[in-house]
CSV table of C-alpha atoms in Angstrom, one decimal:
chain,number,residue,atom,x,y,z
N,267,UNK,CA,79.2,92.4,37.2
N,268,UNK,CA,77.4,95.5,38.3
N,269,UNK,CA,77.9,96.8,34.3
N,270,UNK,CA,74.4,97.6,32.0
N,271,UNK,CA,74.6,93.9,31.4
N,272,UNK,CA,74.1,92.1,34.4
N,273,UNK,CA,71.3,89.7,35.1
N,274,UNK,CA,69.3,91.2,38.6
N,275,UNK,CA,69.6,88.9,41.0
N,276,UNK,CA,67.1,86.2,41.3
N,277,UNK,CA,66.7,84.7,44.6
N,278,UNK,CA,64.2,82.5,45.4
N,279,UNK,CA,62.7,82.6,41.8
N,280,UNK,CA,63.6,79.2,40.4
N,281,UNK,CA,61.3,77.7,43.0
N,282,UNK,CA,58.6,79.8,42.6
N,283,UNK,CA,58.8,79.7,38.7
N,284,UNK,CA,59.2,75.8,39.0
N,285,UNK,CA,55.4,75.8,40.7
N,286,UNK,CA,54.0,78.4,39.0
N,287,UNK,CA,54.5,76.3,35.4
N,288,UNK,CA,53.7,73.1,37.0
N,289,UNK,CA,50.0,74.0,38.1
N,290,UNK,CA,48.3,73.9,34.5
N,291,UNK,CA,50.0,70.8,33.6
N,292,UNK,CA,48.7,69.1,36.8
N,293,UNK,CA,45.8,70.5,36.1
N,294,UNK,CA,45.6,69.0,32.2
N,295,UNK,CA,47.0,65.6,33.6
N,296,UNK,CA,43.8,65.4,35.9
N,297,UNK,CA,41.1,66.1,33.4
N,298,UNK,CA,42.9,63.9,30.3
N,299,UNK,CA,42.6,60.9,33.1
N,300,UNK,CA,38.8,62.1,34.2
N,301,UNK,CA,38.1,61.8,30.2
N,302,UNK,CA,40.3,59.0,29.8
N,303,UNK,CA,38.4,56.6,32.9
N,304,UNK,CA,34.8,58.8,31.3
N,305,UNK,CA,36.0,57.1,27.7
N,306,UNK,CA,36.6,53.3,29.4
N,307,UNK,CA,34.0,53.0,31.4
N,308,UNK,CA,31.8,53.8,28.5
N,309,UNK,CA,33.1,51.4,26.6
N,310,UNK,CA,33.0,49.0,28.9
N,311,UNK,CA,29.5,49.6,29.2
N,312,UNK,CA,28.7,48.9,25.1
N,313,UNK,CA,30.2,45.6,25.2
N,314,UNK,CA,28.2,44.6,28.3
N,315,UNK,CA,25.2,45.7,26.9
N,316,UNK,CA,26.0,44.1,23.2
N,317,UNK,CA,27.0,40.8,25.1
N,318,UNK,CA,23.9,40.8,27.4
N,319,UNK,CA,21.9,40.9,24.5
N,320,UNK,CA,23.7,38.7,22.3
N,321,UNK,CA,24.9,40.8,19.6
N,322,UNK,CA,28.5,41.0,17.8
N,323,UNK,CA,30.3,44.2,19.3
N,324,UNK,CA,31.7,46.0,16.1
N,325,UNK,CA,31.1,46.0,12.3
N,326,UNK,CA,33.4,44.7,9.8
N,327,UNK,CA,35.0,46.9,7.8
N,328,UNK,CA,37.7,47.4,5.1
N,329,UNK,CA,41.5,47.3,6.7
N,330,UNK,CA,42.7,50.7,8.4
N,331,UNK,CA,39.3,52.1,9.1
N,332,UNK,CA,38.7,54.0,12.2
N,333,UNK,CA,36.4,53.3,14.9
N,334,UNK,CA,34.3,56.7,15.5
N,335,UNK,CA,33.7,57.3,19.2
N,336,UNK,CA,30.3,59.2,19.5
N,337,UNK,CA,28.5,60.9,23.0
N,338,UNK,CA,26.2,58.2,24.7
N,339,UNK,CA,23.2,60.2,23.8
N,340,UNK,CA,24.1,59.4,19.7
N,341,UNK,CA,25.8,56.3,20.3
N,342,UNK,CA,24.3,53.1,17.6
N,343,UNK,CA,21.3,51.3,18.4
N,344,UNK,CA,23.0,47.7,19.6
N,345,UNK,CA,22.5,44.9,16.6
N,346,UNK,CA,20.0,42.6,18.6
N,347,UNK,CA,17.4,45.2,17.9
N,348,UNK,CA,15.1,44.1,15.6
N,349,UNK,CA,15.8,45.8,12.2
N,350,UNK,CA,12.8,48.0,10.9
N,351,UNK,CA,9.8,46.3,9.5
N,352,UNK,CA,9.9,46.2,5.1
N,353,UNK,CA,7.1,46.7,3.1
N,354,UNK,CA,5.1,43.9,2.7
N,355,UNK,CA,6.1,42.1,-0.8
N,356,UNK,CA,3.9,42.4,-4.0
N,357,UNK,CA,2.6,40.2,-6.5
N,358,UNK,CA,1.4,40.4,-9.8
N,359,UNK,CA,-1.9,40.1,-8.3
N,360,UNK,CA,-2.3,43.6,-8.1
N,361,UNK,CA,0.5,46.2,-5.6
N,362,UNK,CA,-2.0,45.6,-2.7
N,363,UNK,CA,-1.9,41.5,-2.3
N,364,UNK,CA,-0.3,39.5,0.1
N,365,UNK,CA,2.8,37.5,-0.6
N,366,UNK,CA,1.6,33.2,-1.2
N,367,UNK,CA,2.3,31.8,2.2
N,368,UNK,CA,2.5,28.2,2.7
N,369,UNK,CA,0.6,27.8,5.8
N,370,UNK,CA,-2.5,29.5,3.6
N,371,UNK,CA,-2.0,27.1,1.0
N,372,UNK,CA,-1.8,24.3,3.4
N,373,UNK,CA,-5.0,25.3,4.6
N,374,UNK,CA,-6.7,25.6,1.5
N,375,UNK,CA,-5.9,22.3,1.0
N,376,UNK,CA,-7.3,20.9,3.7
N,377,UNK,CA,-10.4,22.2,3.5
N,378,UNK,CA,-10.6,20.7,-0.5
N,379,UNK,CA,-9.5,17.5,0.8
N,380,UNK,CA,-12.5,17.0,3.4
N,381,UNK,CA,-15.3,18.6,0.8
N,382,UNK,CA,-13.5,15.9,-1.8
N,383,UNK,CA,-12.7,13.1,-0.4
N,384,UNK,CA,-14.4,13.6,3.2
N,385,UNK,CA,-17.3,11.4,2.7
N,386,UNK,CA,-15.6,8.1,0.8
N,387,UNK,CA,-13.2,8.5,4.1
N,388,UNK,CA,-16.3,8.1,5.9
N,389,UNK,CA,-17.4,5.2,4.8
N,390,UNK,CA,-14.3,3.5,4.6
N,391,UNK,CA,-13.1,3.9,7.8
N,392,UNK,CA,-16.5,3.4,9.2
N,393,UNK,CA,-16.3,6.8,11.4
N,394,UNK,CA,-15.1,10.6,11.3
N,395,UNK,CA,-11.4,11.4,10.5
N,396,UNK,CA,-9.1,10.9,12.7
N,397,UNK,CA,-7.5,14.5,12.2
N,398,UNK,CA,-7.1,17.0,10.0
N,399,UNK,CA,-5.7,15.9,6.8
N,400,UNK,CA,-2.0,15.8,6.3
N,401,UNK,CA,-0.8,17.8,4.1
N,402,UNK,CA,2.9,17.8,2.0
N,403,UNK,CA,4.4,20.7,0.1
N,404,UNK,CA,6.5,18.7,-2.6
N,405,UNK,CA,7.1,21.7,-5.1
N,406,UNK,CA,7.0,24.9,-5.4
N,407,UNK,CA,8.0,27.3,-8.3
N,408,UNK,CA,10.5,29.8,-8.0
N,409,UNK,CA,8.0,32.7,-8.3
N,410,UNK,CA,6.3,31.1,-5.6
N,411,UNK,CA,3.4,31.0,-7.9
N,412,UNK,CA,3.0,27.2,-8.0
N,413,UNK,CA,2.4,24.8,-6.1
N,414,UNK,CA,2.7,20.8,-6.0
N,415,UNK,CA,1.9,18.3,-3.3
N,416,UNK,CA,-0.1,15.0,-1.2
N,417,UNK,CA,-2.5,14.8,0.9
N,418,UNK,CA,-4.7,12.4,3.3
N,419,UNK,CA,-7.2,12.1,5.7
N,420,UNK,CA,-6.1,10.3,8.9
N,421,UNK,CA,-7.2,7.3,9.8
N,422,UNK,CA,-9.0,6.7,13.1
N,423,UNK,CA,-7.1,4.8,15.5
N,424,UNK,CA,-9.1,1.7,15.6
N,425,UNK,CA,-9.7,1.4,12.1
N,426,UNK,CA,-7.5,-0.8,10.1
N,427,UNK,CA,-8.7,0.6,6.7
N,428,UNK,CA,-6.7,2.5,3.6
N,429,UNK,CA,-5.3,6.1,3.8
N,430,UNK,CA,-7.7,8.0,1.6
N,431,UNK,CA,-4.8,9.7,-0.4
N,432,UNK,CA,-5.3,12.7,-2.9
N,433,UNK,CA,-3.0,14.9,-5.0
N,434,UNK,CA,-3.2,18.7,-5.2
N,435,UNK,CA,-1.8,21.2,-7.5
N,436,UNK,CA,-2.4,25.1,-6.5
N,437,UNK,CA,-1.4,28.3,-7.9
N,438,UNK,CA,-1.4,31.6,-6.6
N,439,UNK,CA,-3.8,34.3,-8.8
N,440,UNK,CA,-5.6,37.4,-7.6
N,441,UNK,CA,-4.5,37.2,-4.0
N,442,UNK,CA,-5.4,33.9,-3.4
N,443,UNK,CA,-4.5,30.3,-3.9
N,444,UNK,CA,-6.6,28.5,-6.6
N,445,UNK,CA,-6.1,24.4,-5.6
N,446,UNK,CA,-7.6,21.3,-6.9
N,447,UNK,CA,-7.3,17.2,-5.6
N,448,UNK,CA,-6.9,15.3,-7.9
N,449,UNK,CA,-10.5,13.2,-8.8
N,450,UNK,CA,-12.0,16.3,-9.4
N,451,UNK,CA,-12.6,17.8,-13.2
N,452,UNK,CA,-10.2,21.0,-12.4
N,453,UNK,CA,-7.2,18.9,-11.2
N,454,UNK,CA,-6.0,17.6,-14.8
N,455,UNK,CA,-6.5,21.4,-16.2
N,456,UNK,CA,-4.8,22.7,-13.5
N,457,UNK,CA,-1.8,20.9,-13.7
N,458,UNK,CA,-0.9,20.6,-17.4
N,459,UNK,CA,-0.6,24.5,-17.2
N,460,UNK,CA,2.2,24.2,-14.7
N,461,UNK,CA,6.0,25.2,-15.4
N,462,UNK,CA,7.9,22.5,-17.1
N,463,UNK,CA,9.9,23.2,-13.9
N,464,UNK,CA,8.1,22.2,-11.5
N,465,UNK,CA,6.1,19.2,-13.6
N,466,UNK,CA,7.6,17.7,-16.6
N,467,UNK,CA,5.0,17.3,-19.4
N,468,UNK,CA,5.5,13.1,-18.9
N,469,UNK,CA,4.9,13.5,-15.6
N,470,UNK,CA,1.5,15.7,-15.9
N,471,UNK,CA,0.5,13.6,-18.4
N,472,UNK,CA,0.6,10.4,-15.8
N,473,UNK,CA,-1.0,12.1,-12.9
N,474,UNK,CA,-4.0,13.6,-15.6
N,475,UNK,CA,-4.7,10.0,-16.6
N,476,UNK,CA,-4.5,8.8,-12.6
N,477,UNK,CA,-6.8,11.7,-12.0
N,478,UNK,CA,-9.3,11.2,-14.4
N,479,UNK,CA,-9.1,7.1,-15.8
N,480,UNK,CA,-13.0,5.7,-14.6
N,481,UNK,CA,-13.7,2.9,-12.6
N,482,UNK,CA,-14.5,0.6,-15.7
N,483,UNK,CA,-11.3,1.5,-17.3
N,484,UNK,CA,-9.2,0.6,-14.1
N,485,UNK,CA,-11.6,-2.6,-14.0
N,486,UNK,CA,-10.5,-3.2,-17.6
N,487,UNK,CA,-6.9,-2.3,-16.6
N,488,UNK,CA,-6.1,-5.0,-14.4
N,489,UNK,CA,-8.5,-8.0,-14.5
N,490,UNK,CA,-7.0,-9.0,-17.9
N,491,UNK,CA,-10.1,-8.1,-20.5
N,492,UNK,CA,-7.2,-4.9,-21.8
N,493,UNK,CA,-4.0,-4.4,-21.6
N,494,UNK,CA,-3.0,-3.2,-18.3
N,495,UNK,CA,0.4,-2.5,-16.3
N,496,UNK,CA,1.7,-5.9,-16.1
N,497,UNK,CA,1.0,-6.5,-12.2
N,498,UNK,CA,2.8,-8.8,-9.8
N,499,UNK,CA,2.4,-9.7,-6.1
N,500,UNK,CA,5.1,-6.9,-4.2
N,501,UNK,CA,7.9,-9.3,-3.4
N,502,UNK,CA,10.4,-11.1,-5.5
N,503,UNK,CA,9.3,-13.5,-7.9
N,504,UNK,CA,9.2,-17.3,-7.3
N,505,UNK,CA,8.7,-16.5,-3.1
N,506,UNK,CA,5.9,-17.0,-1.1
N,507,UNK,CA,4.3,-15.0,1.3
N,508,UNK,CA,1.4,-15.3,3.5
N,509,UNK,CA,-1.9,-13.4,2.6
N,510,UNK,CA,-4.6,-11.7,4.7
N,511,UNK,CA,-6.9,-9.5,4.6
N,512,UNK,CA,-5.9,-6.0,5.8
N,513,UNK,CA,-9.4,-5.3,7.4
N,514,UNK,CA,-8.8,-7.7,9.8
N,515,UNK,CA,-12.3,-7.5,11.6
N,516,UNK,CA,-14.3,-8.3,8.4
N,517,UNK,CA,-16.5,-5.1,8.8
N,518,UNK,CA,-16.2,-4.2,4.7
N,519,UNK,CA,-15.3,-6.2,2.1
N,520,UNK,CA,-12.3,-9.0,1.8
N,521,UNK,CA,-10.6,-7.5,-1.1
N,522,UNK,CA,-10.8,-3.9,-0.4
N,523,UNK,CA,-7.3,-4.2,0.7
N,524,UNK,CA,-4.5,-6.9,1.5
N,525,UNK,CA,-2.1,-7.6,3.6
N,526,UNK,CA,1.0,-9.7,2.9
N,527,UNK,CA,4.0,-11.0,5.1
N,528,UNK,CA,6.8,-13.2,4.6
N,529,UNK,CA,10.5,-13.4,3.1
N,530,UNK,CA,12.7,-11.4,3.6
N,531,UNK,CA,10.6,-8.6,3.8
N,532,UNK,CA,11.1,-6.6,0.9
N,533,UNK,CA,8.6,-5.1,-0.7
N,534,UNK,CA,8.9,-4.4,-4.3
N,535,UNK,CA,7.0,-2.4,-6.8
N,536,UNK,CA,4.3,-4.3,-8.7
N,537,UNK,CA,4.7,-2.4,-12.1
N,538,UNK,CA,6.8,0.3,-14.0
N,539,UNK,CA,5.1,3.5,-12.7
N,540,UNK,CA,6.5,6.7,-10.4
N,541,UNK,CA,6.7,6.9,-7.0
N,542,UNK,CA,5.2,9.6,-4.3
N,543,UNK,CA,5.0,9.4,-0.4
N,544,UNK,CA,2.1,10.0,1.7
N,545,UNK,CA,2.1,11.5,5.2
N,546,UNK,CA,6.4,11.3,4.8
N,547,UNK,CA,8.4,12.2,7.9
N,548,UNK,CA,12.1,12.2,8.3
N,549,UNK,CA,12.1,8.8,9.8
N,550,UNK,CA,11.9,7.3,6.6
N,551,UNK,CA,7.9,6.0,7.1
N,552,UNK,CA,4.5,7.0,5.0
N,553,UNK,CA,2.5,5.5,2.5
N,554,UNK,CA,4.2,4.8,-0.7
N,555,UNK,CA,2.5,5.1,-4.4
N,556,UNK,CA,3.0,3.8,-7.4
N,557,UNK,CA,1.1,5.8,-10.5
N,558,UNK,CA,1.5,3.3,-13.3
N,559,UNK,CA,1.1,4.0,-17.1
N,560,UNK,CA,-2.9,2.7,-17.4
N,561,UNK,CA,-3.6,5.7,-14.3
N,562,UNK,CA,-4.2,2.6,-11.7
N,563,UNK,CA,-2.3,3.3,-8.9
N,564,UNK,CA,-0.8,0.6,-6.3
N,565,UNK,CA,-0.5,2.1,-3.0
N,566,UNK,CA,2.1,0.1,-0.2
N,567,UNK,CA,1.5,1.2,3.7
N,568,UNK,CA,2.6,0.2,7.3
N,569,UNK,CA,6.0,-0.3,5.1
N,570,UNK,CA,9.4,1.1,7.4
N,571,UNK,CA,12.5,2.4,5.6
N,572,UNK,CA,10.2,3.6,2.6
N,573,UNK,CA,12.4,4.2,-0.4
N,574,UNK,CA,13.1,8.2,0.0
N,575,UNK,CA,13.2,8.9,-4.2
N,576,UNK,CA,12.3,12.2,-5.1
N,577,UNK,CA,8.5,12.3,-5.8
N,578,UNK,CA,7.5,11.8,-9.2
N,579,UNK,CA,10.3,9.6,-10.0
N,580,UNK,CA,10.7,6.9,-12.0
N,581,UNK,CA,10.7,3.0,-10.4
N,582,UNK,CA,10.6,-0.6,-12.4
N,583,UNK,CA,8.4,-3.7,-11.9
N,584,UNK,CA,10.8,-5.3,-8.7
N,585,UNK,CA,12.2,-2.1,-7.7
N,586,UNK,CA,12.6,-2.1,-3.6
N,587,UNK,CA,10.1,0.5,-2.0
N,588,UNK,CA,10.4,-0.2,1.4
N,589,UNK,CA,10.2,-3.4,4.3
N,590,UNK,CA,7.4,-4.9,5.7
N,591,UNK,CA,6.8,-3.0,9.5
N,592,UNK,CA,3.9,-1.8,11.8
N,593,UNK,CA,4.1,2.0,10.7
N,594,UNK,CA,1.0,4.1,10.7
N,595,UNK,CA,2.3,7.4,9.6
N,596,UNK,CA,-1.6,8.3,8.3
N,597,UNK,CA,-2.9,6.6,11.1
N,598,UNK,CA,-5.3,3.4,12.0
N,599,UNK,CA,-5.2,0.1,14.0
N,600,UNK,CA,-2.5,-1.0,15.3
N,601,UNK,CA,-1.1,-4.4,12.4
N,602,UNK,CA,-1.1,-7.5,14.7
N,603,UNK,CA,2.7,-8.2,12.9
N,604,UNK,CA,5.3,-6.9,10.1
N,605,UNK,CA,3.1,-6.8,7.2
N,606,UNK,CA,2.5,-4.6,4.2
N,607,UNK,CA,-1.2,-3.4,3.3
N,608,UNK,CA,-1.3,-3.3,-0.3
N,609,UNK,CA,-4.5,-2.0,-1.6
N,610,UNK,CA,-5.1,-0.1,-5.8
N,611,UNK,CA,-6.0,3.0,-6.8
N,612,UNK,CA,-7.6,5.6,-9.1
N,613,UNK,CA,-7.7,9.2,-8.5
N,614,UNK,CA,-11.7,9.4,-7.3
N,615,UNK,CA,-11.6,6.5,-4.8
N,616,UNK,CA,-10.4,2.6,-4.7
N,617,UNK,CA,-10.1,0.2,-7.5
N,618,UNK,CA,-12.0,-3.1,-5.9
N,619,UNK,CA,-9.4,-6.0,-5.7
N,620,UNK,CA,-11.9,-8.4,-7.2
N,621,UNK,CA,-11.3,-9.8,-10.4
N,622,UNK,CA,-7.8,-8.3,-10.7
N,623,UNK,CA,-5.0,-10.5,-11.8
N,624,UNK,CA,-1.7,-10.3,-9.6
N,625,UNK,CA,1.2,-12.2,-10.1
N,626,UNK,CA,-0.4,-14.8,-12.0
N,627,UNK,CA,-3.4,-15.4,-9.8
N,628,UNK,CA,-6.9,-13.8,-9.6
N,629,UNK,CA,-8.3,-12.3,-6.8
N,630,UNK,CA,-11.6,-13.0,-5.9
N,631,UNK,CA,-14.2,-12.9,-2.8
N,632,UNK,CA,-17.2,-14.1,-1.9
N,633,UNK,CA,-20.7,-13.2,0.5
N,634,UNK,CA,-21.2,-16.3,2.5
N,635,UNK,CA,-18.6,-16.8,4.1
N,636,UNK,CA,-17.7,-13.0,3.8
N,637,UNK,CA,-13.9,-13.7,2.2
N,638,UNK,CA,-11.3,-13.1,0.0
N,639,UNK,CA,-9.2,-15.4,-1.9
N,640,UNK,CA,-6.4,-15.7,-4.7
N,641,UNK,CA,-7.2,-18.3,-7.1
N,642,UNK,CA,-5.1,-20.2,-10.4
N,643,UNK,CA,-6.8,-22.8,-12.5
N,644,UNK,CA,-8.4,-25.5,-10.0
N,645,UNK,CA,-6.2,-24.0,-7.0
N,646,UNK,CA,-6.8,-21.6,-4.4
N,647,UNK,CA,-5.1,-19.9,-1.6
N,648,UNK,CA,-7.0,-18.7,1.6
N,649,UNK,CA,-6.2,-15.9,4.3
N,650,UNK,CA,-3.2,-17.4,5.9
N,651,UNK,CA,-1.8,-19.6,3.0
N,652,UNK,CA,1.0,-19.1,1.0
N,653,UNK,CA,1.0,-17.4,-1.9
N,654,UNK,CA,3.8,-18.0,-4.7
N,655,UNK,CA,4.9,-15.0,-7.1
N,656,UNK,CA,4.4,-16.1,-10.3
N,657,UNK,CA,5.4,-12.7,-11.8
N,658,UNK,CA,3.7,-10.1,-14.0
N,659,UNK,CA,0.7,-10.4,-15.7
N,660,UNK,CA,1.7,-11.1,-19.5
N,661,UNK,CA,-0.1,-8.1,-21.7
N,662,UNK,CA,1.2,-8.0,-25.3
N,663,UNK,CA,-2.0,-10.3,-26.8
N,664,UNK,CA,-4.4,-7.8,-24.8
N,665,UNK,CA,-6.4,-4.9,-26.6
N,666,UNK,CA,-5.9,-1.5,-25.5
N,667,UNK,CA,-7.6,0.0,-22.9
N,668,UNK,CA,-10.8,2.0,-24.4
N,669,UNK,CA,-10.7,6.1,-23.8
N,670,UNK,CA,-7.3,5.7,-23.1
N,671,UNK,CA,-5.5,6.5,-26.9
N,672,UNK,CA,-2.3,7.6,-25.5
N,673,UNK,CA,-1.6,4.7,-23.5
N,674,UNK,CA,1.2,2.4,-25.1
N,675,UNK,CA,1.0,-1.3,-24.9
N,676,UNK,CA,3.6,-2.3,-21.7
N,677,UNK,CA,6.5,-5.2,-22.2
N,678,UNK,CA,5.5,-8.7,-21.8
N,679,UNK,CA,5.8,-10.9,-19.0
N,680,UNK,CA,8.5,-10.5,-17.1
N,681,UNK,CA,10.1,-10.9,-13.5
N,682,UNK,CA,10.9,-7.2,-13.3
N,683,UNK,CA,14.6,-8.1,-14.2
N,684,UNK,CA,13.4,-8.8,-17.9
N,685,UNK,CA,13.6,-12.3,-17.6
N,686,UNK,CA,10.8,-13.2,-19.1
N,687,UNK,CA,9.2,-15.1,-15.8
N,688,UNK,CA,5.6,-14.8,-16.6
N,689,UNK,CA,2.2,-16.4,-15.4
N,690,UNK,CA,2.4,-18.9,-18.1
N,691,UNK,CA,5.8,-19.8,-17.7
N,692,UNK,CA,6.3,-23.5,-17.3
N,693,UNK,CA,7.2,-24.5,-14.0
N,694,UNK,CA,5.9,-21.6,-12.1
N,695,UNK,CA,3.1,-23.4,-10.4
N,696,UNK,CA,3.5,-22.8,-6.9
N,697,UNK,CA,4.2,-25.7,-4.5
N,698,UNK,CA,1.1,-27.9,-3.3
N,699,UNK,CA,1.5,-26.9,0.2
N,700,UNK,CA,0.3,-23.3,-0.7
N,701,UNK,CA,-2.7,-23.9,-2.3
N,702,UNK,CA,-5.6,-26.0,-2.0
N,703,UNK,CA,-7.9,-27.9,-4.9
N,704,UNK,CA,-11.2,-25.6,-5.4
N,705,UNK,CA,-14.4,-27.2,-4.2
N,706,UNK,CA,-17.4,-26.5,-6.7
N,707,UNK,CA,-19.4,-25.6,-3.3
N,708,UNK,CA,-16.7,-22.9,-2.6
N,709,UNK,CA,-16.9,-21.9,-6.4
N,710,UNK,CA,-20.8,-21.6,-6.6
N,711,UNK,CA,-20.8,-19.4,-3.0
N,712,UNK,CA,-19.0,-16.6,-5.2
């Protein structure tokens, strides 16, 4: 025991030794839970921040990657920041000009439609526009260089007149938007230069002659003296509705625009042509054009549950565009009922209803009294009658229309099914209680 081997005695040691090794690891327990609590309140205080302002806390990333914890001074700005402004983008218009913007456009627009068509709205409705015009963006081009729409100048709210309607065509060049309304001499250039995708050539080719066909030409069109579209009244063939005038108080003239009621109150188109809204919401309401082949245009308003085609397509004679209704989506009078106001059209202004044939009557007016009338051989029908659909207008013994070489003769009579159920047809004369025999006083007041 006592031998050069022996351990020394250690009393006493195993304590101390015990306390002396357990100090730094107390110590290192302490400052691992200060860092750890330093670490969770931290933490705590990104996804509090990140929820309060209504970011996503964390990235996605690819599987197994690690989450880098950084001081608070370089931690990431949170995501609800708003990212850093780009460059503003560039056109072929030179490295300095703005990108097209619709609301520019729109504007544009506006201000074309008042020079344009400002005045005729004038006089039509009798006082100032009742707004600015409404504007529709049908098409634009995937460069964002084109531009394809409608557009029309409110109607004041106690006048029971016609939308004056317009189309407009604009591309974006030096900067700037270059538009044109149709009725004007730059319209038709404009748009047979636009992309096939955005206008089909057919389609160009329609609106050019709508923009551009004269007032003797859409005279010639439809009051039988050329061959026209084939016209009928806007409801099925063989029923009769009741006919008015739309201007109800008598302040312009009897034919500048009807109104009819009755049926079941579907209104169908009058002739082959395509079909474009006005003043269109996403209740289903706004004026409804048809562009037919001779570039008359029959326009159908107050209509509800207007047909939603895709502008600039096609529709057939008896094709269902909407249902009689009180809608004024472009604004004017209240309609005292249901109705539909159907009124014609040419791309400078309104073709005058006198003279025109439709569904196998002629309309006519006359000064004293100031009316308007449909009339058949020795019969006539007066605001408030009924008036029988006799069906188109037959065409194919007509001449062509002069200044209009490209227009193709349209099909004969017909009842828009291709029936065949034409003015002329026997049996077809519309029952007595619609009509009324025509005085020769009533004849010579004309």
């Amino acid at each position: 025991r006592g031998g050069p081997h022996a351990l020394p005695k250690q009393t006493g040691m195993p304590h101390q030794r015990m306390r002396g090794a357990h100090g730094p690891a107390d110590r290192l327990s302490t400052g691992a839970l200060v860092f750890s609590i330093f670490v969770g309140l931290s933490l705590l205080a990104i996804v509090e921040r990140s929820l309060l302002e209504g970011s996503t806390f964390g990235t996605p990333g690819p599987a197994g990657s690690d989450l880098v914890l950084r001081s608070p001074g370089s931690l990431p700005k949170p995501s609800g920041q708003a990212p850093a402004q780009r460059p503003p983008a560039t056109t072929p218009g030179g490295p300095d000009a703005a990108a097209p913007e619709t609301r520019t456009l729109t504007e544009r627009v506006r201000a074309l439609t008042l020079a344009n068509h400002g005045p005729a709205a004038r006089q039509a409705y009798g006082a100032a526009a009742g707004g600015a015009p409404i504007v529709g963006v049908d098409r634009v081009s995937a460069d964002r260089q084109w531009a394809f729409g409608t557009t029309a100048v409110p109607v004041p709210a106690a006048s029971p007149a016609t939308p004056q309607t317009a189309f407009f065509v604009g591309r974006w060049a030096q900067g700037t938007w270059q538009v044109a309304v149709s009725g004007s001499s730059s319209f038709a250039a404009m748009i047979g230069r636009m992309p096939a995708a955005v206008m089909p050539p057919a389609e160009a080719q329609a609106l050019r002659r709508y923009s551009s066909v004269t007032a003797e030409q859409a005279a010639a069109a439809t009051n039988g003296t050329r061959a026209g579209d084939g016209l009928m009244l806007p409801w099925r063939v063989g029923g009769a509705w009741t006919i008015g005038s739309a201007d109800g108080d008598g302040s312009s003239r009897p034919l500048g625009a009807l109104a009819f009621w009755g049926g079941d109150g579907r209104v169908q188109a009058a002739a082959d042509g395509r079909l474009y809204r006005f003043c269109a919401d996403s209740a289903g309401s706004g004026l409804v054009m048809v562009v037919h082949r001779s570039g008359v245009a029959s326009t159908y308003y107050r209509m509800r549950q207007v047909s939603q085609l895709r502008g600039g397509s096609t529709v057939k004679r008896g094709d269902t565009l909407g249902r009689i209704g009180a809608d004024r989506a472009c604004g004017g009078a209240a309609a005292p009922r249901p109705l539909v106001q159907f009124s014609l059209r040419r791309g400078a202004e309104e073709v005058p209803l006198e003279g025109t044939r439709l569904g196998g009557w002629t309309l006519r007016e006359r000064a004293r009294p100031l009316l308007g009338f449909a009339e058949r051989g020795v019969m006539q029908v007066l605001p408030g009658g009924l008036l029988a659909n006799l069906g188109a207008v037959p065409v194919e013994d007509l001449p062509e229309t002069p200044g209009l070489p490209d227009l193709p003769g349209l099909p004969g009579n017909g009842d828009g099914n291709g029936n065949g159920n034409g003015a002329d047809a026997p049996g077809n004369d519309p029952a007595p209680s619609t009509t009324q025999n025509r005085s020769s006083s009533s004849a010579d007041a004309k």
